[in-house]
PDB file of C-alpha atoms in Angstrom:
ATOM      1  CA  THR A 108     -95.107  79.149 -12.957  1.00  0.00           C
ATOM      2  CA  GLU A 109     -94.904  75.180 -13.390  1.00  0.00           C
ATOM      3  CA  PRO A 110     -97.227  73.845 -15.802  1.00  0.00           C
ATOM      4  CA  PHE A 111    -100.144  71.580 -13.928  1.00  0.00           C
ATOM      5  CA  MET A 112     -99.088  67.613 -14.158  1.00  0.00           C
ATOM      6  CA  ARG A 113    -101.905  65.330 -14.544  1.00  0.00           C
ATOM      7  CA  THR A 114    -101.931  62.446 -12.654  1.00  0.00           C
ATOM      8  CA  LEU A 115    -103.932  59.340 -13.149  1.00  0.00           C
ATOM      9  CA  TYR A 116    -107.941  59.045 -12.498  1.00  0.00           C
ATOM     10  CA  PRO A 117    -108.743  57.841  -9.087  1.00  0.00           C
ATOM     11  CA  ASP A 118    -108.941  54.254  -8.843  1.00  0.00           C
ATOM     12  CA  ILE A 119    -112.075  52.319 -10.550  1.00  0.00           C
ATOM     13  CA  GLU A 120    -113.676  48.728 -10.009  1.00  0.00           C
ATOM     14  CA  PRO A 121    -114.875  46.999 -13.249  1.00  0.00           C
ATOM     15  CA  PHE A 122    -118.473  47.237 -13.862  1.00  0.00           C
ATOM     16  CA  HIS A 123    -118.146  43.611 -15.582  1.00  0.00           C
ATOM     17  CA  SER A 124    -115.873  41.005 -15.755  1.00  0.00           C
ATOM     18  CA  GLN A 125    -115.397  37.671 -17.777  1.00  0.00           C
ATOM     19  CA  LEU A 126    -113.647  34.959 -19.306  1.00  0.00           C
ATOM     20  CA  LEU A 127    -113.781  34.224 -22.883  1.00  0.00           C
ATOM     21  CA  ALA A 128    -113.249  30.817 -24.084  1.00  0.00           C
ATOM     22  CA  CYS A 129    -111.249  30.210 -27.186  1.00  0.00           C
ATOM     23  CA  GLU A 130    -110.511  27.213 -29.714  1.00  0.00           C
ATOM     24  CA  GLU A 131    -109.450  23.923 -28.500  1.00  0.00           C
ATOM     25  CA  MET A 132    -105.583  22.825 -28.019  1.00  0.00           C
ATOM     26  CA  SER A 133    -104.227  19.642 -28.594  1.00  0.00           C
ATOM     27  CA  ASP A 134    -104.981  18.469 -25.233  1.00  0.00           C
ATOM     28  CA  GLY A 135    -108.635  19.602 -25.241  1.00  0.00           C
ATOM     29  CA  ARG A 136    -108.142  22.707 -23.044  1.00  0.00           C
ATOM     30  CA  ARG A 137    -109.004  26.163 -24.127  1.00  0.00           C
ATOM     31  CA  HIS A 138    -107.240  29.369 -23.524  1.00  0.00           C
ATOM     32  CA  GLN A 139    -109.805  31.388 -21.379  1.00  0.00           C
ATOM     33  CA  VAL A 140    -109.056  35.182 -21.968  1.00  0.00           C
ATOM     34  CA  TYR A 141    -109.809  37.295 -18.824  1.00  0.00           C
ATOM     35  CA  ILE A 142    -111.824  40.486 -19.908  1.00  0.00           C
ATOM     36  CA  GLU A 143    -113.024  43.620 -17.995  1.00  0.00           C
ATOM     37  CA  GLN A 144    -114.831  46.490 -18.589  1.00  0.00           C
ATOM     38  CA  CYS A 145    -114.792  49.992 -16.578  1.00  0.00           C
ATOM     39  CA  GLY A 146    -116.085  53.362 -16.727  1.00  0.00           C
ATOM     40  CA  ASN A 147    -119.310  54.479 -19.012  1.00  0.00           C
ATOM     41  CA  PRO A 148    -120.839  51.778 -21.230  1.00  0.00           C
ATOM     42  CA  GLU A 149    -122.087  54.296 -23.364  1.00  0.00           C
ATOM     43  CA  GLY A 150    -118.733  56.174 -23.287  1.00  0.00           C
ATOM     44  CA  ILE A 151    -116.010  55.952 -26.071  1.00  0.00           C
ATOM     45  CA  PRO A 152    -114.912  52.637 -26.367  1.00  0.00           C
ATOM     46  CA  VAL A 153    -110.942  52.122 -25.717  1.00  0.00           C
ATOM     47  CA  ILE A 154    -109.158  48.942 -25.662  1.00  0.00           C
ATOM     48  CA  PHE A 155    -106.063  49.093 -23.349  1.00  0.00           C
ATOM     49  CA  LEU A 156    -103.241  46.801 -24.578  1.00  0.00           C
ATOM     50  CA  HIS A 157    -100.805  45.838 -21.854  1.00  0.00           C
ATOM     51  CA  GLY A 158     -96.900  45.404 -22.430  1.00  0.00           C
ATOM     52  CA  GLY A 159     -94.515  42.275 -22.143  1.00  0.00           C
ATOM     53  CA  PRO A 160     -95.600  40.080 -23.883  1.00  0.00           C
ATOM     54  CA  GLY A 161     -96.497  38.103 -20.587  1.00  0.00           C
ATOM     55  CA  SER A 162     -97.213  40.968 -18.223  1.00  0.00           C
ATOM     56  CA  GLY A 163    -101.066  41.386 -17.825  1.00  0.00           C
ATOM     57  CA  CYS A 164    -103.207  44.253 -16.726  1.00  0.00           C
ATOM     58  CA  ARG A 165    -103.082  46.000 -13.431  1.00  0.00           C
ATOM     59  CA  PRO A 166    -105.565  48.393 -11.546  1.00  0.00           C
ATOM     60  CA  GLN A 167    -103.777  51.238 -12.584  1.00  0.00           C
ATOM     61  CA  HIS A 168    -104.142  50.428 -16.147  1.00  0.00           C
ATOM     62  CA  ARG A 169    -107.873  51.467 -15.762  1.00  0.00           C
ATOM     63  CA  CYS A 170    -106.880  54.945 -14.763  1.00  0.00           C
ATOM     64  CA  TYR A 171    -105.674  56.767 -17.863  1.00  0.00           C
ATOM     65  CA  PHE A 172    -109.161  57.462 -19.069  1.00  0.00           C
ATOM     66  CA  ASP A 173    -112.000  59.731 -17.649  1.00  0.00           C
ATOM     67  CA  PRO A 174    -114.489  56.937 -16.430  1.00  0.00           C
ATOM     68  CA  GLU A 175    -117.479  59.135 -17.467  1.00  0.00           C
ATOM     69  CA  ARG A 176    -116.374  59.588 -20.698  1.00  0.00           C
ATOM     70  CA  TYR A 177    -114.530  56.371 -21.763  1.00  0.00           C
ATOM     71  CA  HIS A 178    -115.762  52.785 -22.159  1.00  0.00           C
ATOM     72  CA  ILE A 179    -112.542  51.182 -21.006  1.00  0.00           C
ATOM     73  CA  ILE A 180    -111.795  47.577 -21.965  1.00  0.00           C
ATOM     74  CA  LEU A 181    -108.984  45.644 -20.599  1.00  0.00           C
ATOM     75  CA  PHE A 182    -107.775  41.889 -21.343  1.00  0.00           C
ATOM     76  CA  ASP A 183    -105.076  39.771 -20.323  1.00  0.00           C
ATOM     77  CA  GLN A 184    -103.529  38.335 -23.159  1.00  0.00           C
ATOM     78  CA  ARG A 185    -103.208  34.681 -23.625  1.00  0.00           C
ATOM     79  CA  GLY A 186    -101.592  33.017 -20.792  1.00  0.00           C
ATOM     80  CA  CYS A 187    -101.092  36.015 -18.665  1.00  0.00           C
ATOM     81  CA  GLY A 188    -102.272  37.549 -15.550  1.00  0.00           C
ATOM     82  CA  ARG A 189    -105.883  36.348 -14.930  1.00  0.00           C
ATOM     83  CA  SER A 190    -106.374  34.466 -18.176  1.00  0.00           C
ATOM     84  CA  GLN A 191    -105.914  30.766 -18.207  1.00  0.00           C
ATOM     85  CA  PRO A 192    -104.102  28.158 -18.696  1.00  0.00           C
ATOM     86  CA  SER A 193    -101.339  30.521 -17.010  1.00  0.00           C
ATOM     87  CA  GLY A 194     -97.875  30.605 -18.795  1.00  0.00           C
ATOM     88  CA  GLU A 195     -99.264  28.383 -21.531  1.00  0.00           C
ATOM     89  CA  LEU A 196     -97.486  28.660 -24.960  1.00  0.00           C
ATOM     90  CA  GLU A 197     -99.463  26.358 -27.287  1.00  0.00           C
ATOM     91  CA  ASN A 198    -101.837  28.438 -29.655  1.00  0.00           C
ATOM     92  CA  ASN A 199     -99.956  32.117 -28.226  1.00  0.00           C
ATOM     93  CA  THR A 200     -98.716  33.984 -31.028  1.00  0.00           C
ATOM     94  CA  THR A 201     -99.252  37.640 -32.262  1.00  0.00           C
ATOM     95  CA  ASP A 202    -101.911  36.304 -34.760  1.00  0.00           C
ATOM     96  CA  TYR A 203    -103.876  34.809 -31.980  1.00  0.00           C
ATOM     97  CA  LEU A 204    -103.754  37.877 -29.705  1.00  0.00           C
ATOM     98  CA  ILE A 205    -105.081  39.614 -32.683  1.00  0.00           C
ATOM     99  CA  ALA A 206    -108.272  37.640 -33.147  1.00  0.00           C
ATOM    100  CA  ASP A 207    -108.875  37.713 -29.532  1.00  0.00           C
ATOM    101  CA  MET A 208    -108.834  41.130 -29.650  1.00  0.00           C
ATOM    102  CA  GLU A 209    -111.161  40.763 -32.629  1.00  0.00           C
ATOM    103  CA  ALA A 210    -113.574  38.525 -31.028  1.00  0.00           C
ATOM    104  CA  ILE A 211    -113.726  41.096 -28.076  1.00  0.00           C
ATOM    105  CA  ARG A 212    -114.576  43.432 -30.151  1.00  0.00           C
ATOM    106  CA  LYS A 213    -117.781  41.594 -31.878  1.00  0.00           C
ATOM    107  CA  LEU A 214    -118.441  40.330 -28.223  1.00  0.00           C
ATOM    108  CA  LEU A 215    -119.082  43.688 -27.187  1.00  0.00           C
ATOM    109  CA  ASN A 216    -121.084  44.814 -30.201  1.00  0.00           C
ATOM    110  CA  ILE A 217    -118.505  47.607 -30.872  1.00  0.00           C
ATOM    111  CA  GLU A 218    -118.285  49.319 -34.541  1.00  0.00           C
ATOM    112  CA  LYS A 219    -114.816  51.171 -33.745  1.00  0.00           C
ATOM    113  CA  TRP A 220    -112.660  51.705 -30.982  1.00  0.00           C
ATOM    114  CA  MET A 221    -109.666  53.380 -29.815  1.00  0.00           C
ATOM    115  CA  LEU A 222    -106.495  51.516 -29.479  1.00  0.00           C
ATOM    116  CA  PHE A 223    -104.082  52.402 -26.468  1.00  0.00           C
ATOM    117  CA  GLY A 224    -100.943  50.467 -26.309  1.00  0.00           C
ATOM    118  CA  GLY A 225     -97.368  50.783 -24.741  1.00  0.00           C
ATOM    119  CA  SER A 226     -94.316  48.787 -25.487  1.00  0.00           C
ATOM    120  CA  TRP A 227     -95.604  45.453 -26.419  1.00  0.00           C
ATOM    121  CA  GLY A 228     -99.075  46.933 -26.254  1.00  0.00           C
ATOM    122  CA  ALA A 229     -97.983  49.272 -29.119  1.00  0.00           C
ATOM    123  CA  THR A 230     -96.846  46.607 -31.361  1.00  0.00           C
ATOM    124  CA  LEU A 231     -99.990  44.692 -30.831  1.00  0.00           C
ATOM    125  CA  ALA A 232    -101.965  47.970 -31.541  1.00  0.00           C
ATOM    126  CA  LEU A 233     -99.915  48.546 -34.954  1.00  0.00           C
ATOM    127  CA  ALA A 234    -100.602  44.743 -35.832  1.00  0.00           C
ATOM    128  CA  TYR A 235    -104.289  44.889 -35.150  1.00  0.00           C
ATOM    129  CA  ALA A 236    -105.014  48.196 -36.811  1.00  0.00           C
ATOM    130  CA  ARG A 237    -103.182  47.039 -40.354  1.00  0.00           C
ATOM    131  CA  GLN A 238    -105.734  43.985 -40.191  1.00  0.00           C
ATOM    132  CA  TYR A 239    -108.801  45.767 -39.110  1.00  0.00           C
ATOM    133  CA  SER A 240    -108.180  49.298 -39.758  1.00  0.00           C
ATOM    134  CA  GLN A 241    -111.920  49.962 -40.514  1.00  0.00           C
ATOM    135  CA  HIS A 242    -112.602  49.108 -36.692  1.00  0.00           C
ATOM    136  CA  VAL A 243    -110.021  51.726 -35.280  1.00  0.00           C
ATOM    137  CA  SER A 244    -111.109  55.009 -34.555  1.00  0.00           C
ATOM    138  CA  LYS A 245    -107.745  56.525 -33.268  1.00  0.00           C
ATOM    139  CA  MET A 246    -104.380  55.321 -32.011  1.00  0.00           C
ATOM    140  CA  VAL A 247    -102.411  56.292 -28.777  1.00  0.00           C
ATOM    141  CA  LEU A 248     -98.847  54.591 -28.640  1.00  0.00           C
ATOM    142  CA  ARG A 249     -96.455  54.773 -25.985  1.00  0.00           C
ATOM    143  CA  GLY A 250     -92.683  53.635 -26.127  1.00  0.00           C
ATOM    144  CA  THR A 251     -93.187  51.967 -29.470  1.00  0.00           C
ATOM    145  CA  PHE A 252     -91.582  48.659 -29.578  1.00  0.00           C
ATOM    146  CA  LEU A 253     -91.550  47.033 -33.419  1.00  0.00           C
ATOM    147  CA  GLY A 254     -90.482  43.719 -32.366  1.00  0.00           C
ATOM    148  CA  ARG A 255     -87.675  43.448 -34.798  1.00  0.00           C
ATOM    149  CA  GLN A 256     -84.483  41.243 -34.301  1.00  0.00           C
ATOM    150  CA  GLN A 257     -82.445  44.406 -33.683  1.00  0.00           C
ATOM    151  CA  ASP A 258     -85.463  45.474 -31.220  1.00  0.00           C
ATOM    152  CA  ILE A 259     -85.090  42.343 -29.167  1.00  0.00           C
ATOM    153  CA  ASN A 260     -81.112  42.502 -29.262  1.00  0.00           C
ATOM    154  CA  TRP A 261     -81.090  46.016 -27.633  1.00  0.00           C
ATOM    155  CA  VAL A 262     -82.674  44.773 -24.640  1.00  0.00           C
ATOM    156  CA  TYR A 263     -81.550  41.129 -24.357  1.00  0.00           C
ATOM    157  CA  ALA A 264     -77.970  40.978 -26.376  1.00  0.00           C
ATOM    158  CA  ALA A 265     -74.815  42.553 -25.472  1.00  0.00           C
ATOM    159  CA  GLY A 266     -74.079  46.034 -27.324  1.00  0.00           C
ATOM    160  CA  GLY A 267     -77.746  47.836 -26.343  1.00  0.00           C
ATOM    161  CA  ALA A 268     -78.535  48.691 -22.985  1.00  0.00           C
ATOM    162  CA  SER A 269     -76.111  46.479 -21.671  1.00  0.00           C
ATOM    163  CA  ARG A 270     -73.622  49.344 -22.446  1.00  0.00           C
ATOM    164  CA  ILE A 271     -75.356  51.823 -20.381  1.00  0.00           C
ATOM    165  CA  PHE A 272     -76.201  49.361 -17.775  1.00  0.00           C
ATOM    166  CA  ALA A 273     -72.955  47.371 -17.552  1.00  0.00           C
ATOM    167  CA  GLU A 274     -73.109  46.327 -14.174  1.00  0.00           C
ATOM    168  CA  ALA A 275     -76.710  44.924 -14.205  1.00  0.00           C
ATOM    169  CA  TRP A 276     -75.721  42.967 -17.445  1.00  0.00           C
ATOM    170  CA  HIS A 277     -72.780  41.660 -15.443  1.00  0.00           C
ATOM    171  CA  ALA A 278     -75.236  40.442 -13.074  1.00  0.00           C
ATOM    172  CA  LEU A 279     -77.656  39.044 -15.640  1.00  0.00           C
ATOM    173  CA  VAL A 280     -75.033  37.010 -17.732  1.00  0.00           C
ATOM    174  CA  LYS A 281     -72.451  36.094 -15.011  1.00  0.00           C
ATOM    175  CA  ASP A 282     -73.781  32.454 -14.469  1.00  0.00           C
ATOM    176  CA  VAL A 283     -74.500  32.020 -18.279  1.00  0.00           C
ATOM    177  CA  PRO A 284     -72.100  29.774 -20.117  1.00  0.00           C
ATOM    178  CA  GLU A 285     -69.237  32.516 -21.478  1.00  0.00           C
ATOM    179  CA  SER A 286     -70.127  30.977 -25.529  1.00  0.00           C
ATOM    180  CA  GLU A 287     -73.678  32.287 -24.380  1.00  0.00           C
ATOM    181  CA  GLN A 288     -73.001  35.761 -22.803  1.00  0.00           C
ATOM    182  CA  GLU A 289     -73.447  37.713 -26.006  1.00  0.00           C
ATOM    183  CA  LYS A 290     -77.030  36.279 -26.679  1.00  0.00           C
ATOM    184  CA  PRO A 291     -78.120  34.761 -23.366  1.00  0.00           C
ATOM    185  CA  LEU A 292     -82.056  34.412 -24.261  1.00  0.00           C
ATOM    186  CA  THR A 293     -81.752  30.626 -25.369  1.00  0.00           C
ATOM    187  CA  TYR A 294     -79.957  29.669 -22.212  1.00  0.00           C
ATOM    188  CA  PHE A 295     -82.486  31.778 -20.294  1.00  0.00           C
ATOM    189  CA  TYR A 296     -85.276  30.066 -21.983  1.00  0.00           C
ATOM    190  CA  GLN A 297     -83.964  26.576 -21.176  1.00  0.00           C
ATOM    191  CA  GLN A 298     -83.533  27.488 -17.405  1.00  0.00           C
ATOM    192  CA  ILE A 299     -87.254  28.823 -17.273  1.00  0.00           C
ATOM    193  CA  THR A 300     -88.544  25.833 -18.963  1.00  0.00           C
ATOM    194  CA  HIS A 301     -86.255  23.625 -16.921  1.00  0.00           C
ATOM    195  CA  GLN A 302     -88.105  20.697 -14.960  1.00  0.00           C
ATOM    196  CA  ASN A 303     -86.398  21.864 -11.857  1.00  0.00           C
ATOM    197  CA  GLU A 304     -88.767  24.546 -10.418  1.00  0.00           C
ATOM    198  CA  GLN A 305     -85.995  26.268  -8.229  1.00  0.00           C
ATOM    199  CA  GLN A 306     -83.887  26.608 -11.332  1.00  0.00           C
ATOM    200  CA  GLN A 307     -86.773  28.284 -13.075  1.00  0.00           C
ATOM    201  CA  ILE A 308     -87.685  30.655 -10.408  1.00  0.00           C
ATOM    202  CA  MET A 309     -83.902  31.802 -10.015  1.00  0.00           C
ATOM    203  CA  ALA A 310     -83.920  32.567 -13.828  1.00  0.00           C
ATOM    204  CA  ALA A 311     -87.094  34.514 -14.009  1.00  0.00           C
ATOM    205  CA  ASN A 312     -86.062  36.346 -11.181  1.00  0.00           C
ATOM    206  CA  THR A 313     -82.769  37.249 -12.690  1.00  0.00           C
ATOM    207  CA  LEU A 314     -84.235  38.327 -15.720  1.00  0.00           C
ATOM    208  CA  GLN A 315     -87.186  40.134 -13.918  1.00  0.00           C
ATOM    209  CA  SER A 316     -84.288  42.262 -12.144  1.00  0.00           C
ATOM    210  CA  TRP A 317     -82.509  43.189 -15.545  1.00  0.00           C
ATOM    211  CA  GLU A 318     -85.778  44.365 -16.923  1.00  0.00           C
ATOM    212  CA  ALA A 319     -86.848  46.473 -13.733  1.00  0.00           C
ATOM    213  CA  THR A 320     -83.361  48.175 -13.518  1.00  0.00           C
ATOM    214  CA  ILE A 321     -83.600  49.803 -17.260  1.00  0.00           C
ATOM    215  CA  VAL A 322     -87.518  50.387 -17.602  1.00  0.00           C
ATOM    216  CA  MET A 323     -87.447  53.954 -15.905  1.00  0.00           C
ATOM    217  CA  MET A 324     -85.536  56.829 -14.950  1.00  0.00           C
ATOM    218  CA  ARG A 325     -84.541  56.629 -11.449  1.00  0.00           C
ATOM    219  CA  ASP A 326     -81.816  58.687  -9.404  1.00  0.00           C
ATOM    220  CA  GLN A 327     -80.504  55.644  -7.488  1.00  0.00           C
ATOM    221  CA  HIS A 328     -79.538  52.049  -8.246  1.00  0.00           C
ATOM    222  CA  TYR A 329     -82.572  49.777  -8.588  1.00  0.00           C
ATOM    223  CA  GLN A 330     -83.351  47.871  -5.483  1.00  0.00           C
ATOM    224  CA  PRO A 331     -85.656  44.880  -5.573  1.00  0.00           C
ATOM    225  CA  GLU A 332     -88.593  45.056  -3.325  1.00  0.00           C
ATOM    226  CA  ALA A 333     -87.816  42.812  -0.117  1.00  0.00           C
ATOM    227  CA  GLU A 334     -91.296  41.495   0.100  1.00  0.00           C
ATOM    228  CA  ALA A 335     -91.602  41.048  -3.936  1.00  0.00           C
ATOM    229  CA  SER A 336     -93.012  37.523  -4.710  1.00  0.00           C
ATOM    230  CA  PRO A 337     -90.652  35.216  -6.646  1.00  0.00           C
ATOM    231  CA  GLY A 338     -90.563  36.697 -10.202  1.00  0.00           C
ATOM    232  CA  PRO A 339     -93.343  35.685 -12.318  1.00  0.00           C
ATOM    233  CA  LEU A 340     -92.756  32.601 -14.501  1.00  0.00           C
ATOM    234  CA  ALA A 341     -95.591  32.679 -16.618  1.00  0.00           C
ATOM    235  CA  HIS A 342     -94.679  36.477 -17.488  1.00  0.00           C
ATOM    236  CA  ALA A 343     -90.773  35.152 -18.399  1.00  0.00           C
ATOM    237  CA  ARG A 344     -91.996  32.093 -20.341  1.00  0.00           C
ATOM    238  CA  ILE A 345     -94.151  34.211 -22.345  1.00  0.00           C
ATOM    239  CA  GLN A 346     -91.762  37.131 -22.935  1.00  0.00           C
ATOM    240  CA  LEU A 347     -89.127  34.512 -23.948  1.00  0.00           C
ATOM    241  CA  HIS A 348     -91.233  32.661 -26.288  1.00  0.00           C
ATOM    242  CA  TYR A 349     -92.059  35.931 -28.135  1.00  0.00           C
ATOM    243  CA  ALA A 350     -88.680  37.440 -28.332  1.00  0.00           C
ATOM    244  CA  LEU A 351     -87.087  34.019 -29.494  1.00  0.00           C
ATOM    245  CA  ASN A 352     -89.622  33.913 -32.335  1.00  0.00           C
ATOM    246  CA  GLU A 353     -89.108  37.536 -33.490  1.00  0.00           C
ATOM    247  CA  CYS A 354     -92.678  38.387 -32.135  1.00  0.00           C
ATOM    248  CA  PHE A 355     -93.963  36.133 -34.728  1.00  0.00           C
ATOM    249  CA  LEU A 356     -93.536  39.522 -37.238  1.00  0.00           C
ATOM    250  CA  ALA A 357     -90.350  38.688 -39.219  1.00  0.00           C
ATOM    251  CA  GLU A 358     -92.243  37.635 -42.211  1.00  0.00           C
ATOM    252  CA  SER A 359     -94.373  40.937 -42.253  1.00  0.00           C
ATOM    253  CA  PRO A 360     -92.581  43.809 -40.606  1.00  0.00           C
ATOM    254  CA  LEU A 361     -94.767  46.342 -39.191  1.00  0.00           C
ATOM    255  CA  LEU A 362     -93.038  49.445 -40.394  1.00  0.00           C
ATOM    256  CA  ASP A 363     -94.201  48.101 -44.086  1.00  0.00           C
ATOM    257  CA  SER A 364     -97.671  48.352 -43.251  1.00  0.00           C
ATOM    258  CA  ILE A 365     -97.847  51.809 -41.673  1.00  0.00           C
ATOM    259  CA  LYS A 366     -99.092  53.293 -44.936  1.00  0.00           C
ATOM    260  CA  LYS A 367    -102.053  50.934 -44.907  1.00  0.00           C
ATOM    261  CA  ILE A 368    -103.050  52.738 -41.347  1.00  0.00           C
ATOM    262  CA  ASN A 369    -101.645  56.167 -41.745  1.00  0.00           C
ATOM    263  CA  HIS A 370    -104.931  57.778 -42.395  1.00  0.00           C
ATOM    264  CA  ILE A 371    -105.868  56.807 -38.537  1.00  0.00           C
ATOM    265  CA  PRO A 372    -105.512  59.485 -36.398  1.00  0.00           C
ATOM    266  CA  ALA A 373    -102.655  58.890 -33.689  1.00  0.00           C
ATOM    267  CA  THR A 374    -100.617  60.146 -30.877  1.00  0.00           C
ATOM    268  CA  ILE A 375     -97.020  58.725 -30.284  1.00  0.00           C
ATOM    269  CA  ILE A 376     -95.452  59.551 -27.067  1.00  0.00           C
ATOM    270  CA  HIS A 377     -92.084  58.213 -26.070  1.00  0.00           C
ATOM    271  CA  GLY A 378     -89.579  59.214 -23.398  1.00  0.00           C
ATOM    272  CA  ARG A 379     -86.245  60.582 -24.879  1.00  0.00           C
ATOM    273  CA  TYR A 380     -84.218  58.133 -22.474  1.00  0.00           C
ATOM    274  CA  ASP A 381     -86.150  55.020 -22.889  1.00  0.00           C
ATOM    275  CA  MET A 382     -83.563  52.242 -22.461  1.00  0.00           C
ATOM    276  CA  VAL A 383     -86.067  49.531 -23.291  1.00  0.00           C
ATOM    277  CA  CYS A 384     -87.386  50.596 -26.447  1.00  0.00           C
ATOM    278  CA  PRO A 385     -85.118  53.667 -27.792  1.00  0.00           C
ATOM    279  CA  MET A 386     -87.010  56.356 -29.420  1.00  0.00           C
ATOM    280  CA  GLN A 387     -85.637  55.610 -32.821  1.00  0.00           C
ATOM    281  CA  GLN A 388     -88.683  53.141 -33.298  1.00  0.00           C
ATOM    282  CA  SER A 389     -91.322  55.923 -32.554  1.00  0.00           C
ATOM    283  CA  TRP A 390     -89.490  57.971 -34.900  1.00  0.00           C
ATOM    284  CA  GLU A 391     -89.189  55.555 -37.657  1.00  0.00           C
ATOM    285  CA  VAL A 392     -93.015  54.807 -37.304  1.00  0.00           C
ATOM    286  CA  TYR A 393     -93.671  58.930 -37.398  1.00  0.00           C
ATOM    287  CA  GLN A 394     -91.724  59.275 -40.615  1.00  0.00           C
ATOM    288  CA  ARG A 395     -94.292  57.105 -42.331  1.00  0.00           C
ATOM    289  CA  TRP A 396     -97.253  58.492 -40.677  1.00  0.00           C
ATOM    290  CA  PRO A 397     -96.922  62.230 -41.140  1.00  0.00           C
ATOM    291  CA  LYS A 398    -100.753  62.761 -39.709  1.00  0.00           C
ATOM    292  CA  ALA A 399     -99.546  61.456 -36.310  1.00  0.00           C
ATOM    293  CA  CYS A 400     -99.290  63.769 -33.162  1.00  0.00           C
ATOM    294  CA  PHE A 401     -95.530  62.526 -32.004  1.00  0.00           C
ATOM    295  CA  GLU A 402     -94.300  63.762 -28.567  1.00  0.00           C
ATOM    296  CA  VAL A 403     -90.910  63.328 -27.253  1.00  0.00           C
ATOM    297  CA  LEU A 404     -90.718  63.682 -23.158  1.00  0.00           C
ATOM    298  CA  PRO A 405     -87.168  65.392 -22.407  1.00  0.00           C
ATOM    299  CA  LEU A 406     -86.856  63.673 -19.065  1.00  0.00           C
ATOM    300  CA  ALA A 407     -88.470  60.124 -19.293  1.00  0.00           C
ATOM    301  CA  GLY A 408     -87.758  56.665 -19.579  1.00  0.00           C
ATOM    302  CA  HIS A 409     -89.829  53.749 -20.548  1.00  0.00           C
ATOM    303  CA  ALA A 410     -92.377  52.726 -17.851  1.00  0.00           C
ATOM    304  CA  ALA A 411     -96.017  54.063 -18.065  1.00  0.00           C
ATOM    305  CA  SER A 412     -95.886  54.738 -14.529  1.00  0.00           C
ATOM    306  CA  GLU A 413     -93.428  57.809 -14.596  1.00  0.00           C
ATOM    307  CA  PRO A 414     -94.911  61.225 -13.803  1.00  0.00           C
ATOM    308  CA  ALA A 415     -94.045  62.849 -17.303  1.00  0.00           C
ATOM    309  CA  ILE A 416     -95.574  60.013 -19.046  1.00  0.00           C
ATOM    310  CA  ILE A 417     -98.749  59.798 -17.129  1.00  0.00           C
ATOM    311  CA  ASP A 418     -99.122  63.167 -17.477  1.00  0.00           C
ATOM    312  CA  ALA A 419     -98.967  63.007 -21.202  1.00  0.00           C
ATOM    313  CA  LEU A 420    -101.020  60.112 -21.866  1.00  0.00           C
ATOM    314  CA  VAL A 421    -103.944  61.712 -19.484  1.00  0.00           C
ATOM    315  CA  ARG A 422    -103.705  64.757 -21.223  1.00  0.00           C
ATOM    316  CA  THR A 423    -103.613  62.747 -24.425  1.00  0.00           C
ATOM    317  CA  THR A 424    -106.728  60.842 -23.613  1.00  0.00           C
ATOM    318  CA  ASP A 425    -108.932  64.007 -22.326  1.00  0.00           C
ATOM    319  CA  LYS A 426    -108.254  65.829 -25.475  1.00  0.00           C
ATOM    320  CA  LEU A 427    -109.142  62.654 -27.716  1.00  0.00           C
ATOM    321  CA  ALA A 428    -112.330  62.660 -25.559  1.00  0.00           C
ATOM    322  CA  MET A 429    -112.964  66.466 -26.403  1.00  0.00           C
ATOM    323  CA  GLN A 430    -112.807  65.424 -30.177  1.00  0.00           C
ATOM    324  CA  PHE A 431    -115.453  62.816 -30.024  1.00  0.00           C
ATOM    325  CA  VAL A 432    -118.110  65.150 -29.003  1.00  0.00           C
TER     326      VAL A 432
END
């Protein structure tokens, strides 16, 4: 008999949401970080770290956890989703995001919480844990992204995913000046920050189409949804801001600090055919974290919405909930 596949928990609404005002920027405005809490306020605290950088949280992100057993905390990172100002790049670096997480932990009066992050969310989980390991109970990492130049190049330069999705890569770079086609990120950043809004939207849509093509395993060509609104500019702007700055991690590579956190119980889940973050990245983390559980899903890509990945993540959070008893 086929093993029973787990699906997401039913949709759930937050029991509380708020905006957290951050430090003042040069023009007097402040980042306002959107935070929501779902599930059981007395349950196991877990913070969901969304990917991107730049994407924001969605309703399905609340549903990887048993709402009776978990106190589920989600936040839209600076400039993302419902956080304000949308797409703002000032004071928007990895260190600021770590500081926001710590501010949220203190605001909610949580001593230790579980970190749950995929892709860029896994990057942020590793970066937070090395600074505040005393406040981390457990970690669940999915499709780990290490934020090194080679990891960024795999997605956004010729010679990585471009070799497997040659026609989609062609569509991405065909209007880019030939001298920049091997590494088109700077060109796209110029387009996305151009004063002509039409040019911004076209560039954001082109990038989004490339990312959507490679993000999940599917048995047909990626077709953008006809009704999909123009590509979110804020997302593209933040994504490129981080990619062009090596995710603000070049001075302190994440792999160098795994030994500081490898006492924390961790589960690492990765799709074998992940074309956004090749599985090698999770493997390298696991080599430095012998106590971690490592699960490679034989027929899965990168997207957290793929059935095999949902199954693995929900099984993991259920199993961890039993261990907290």
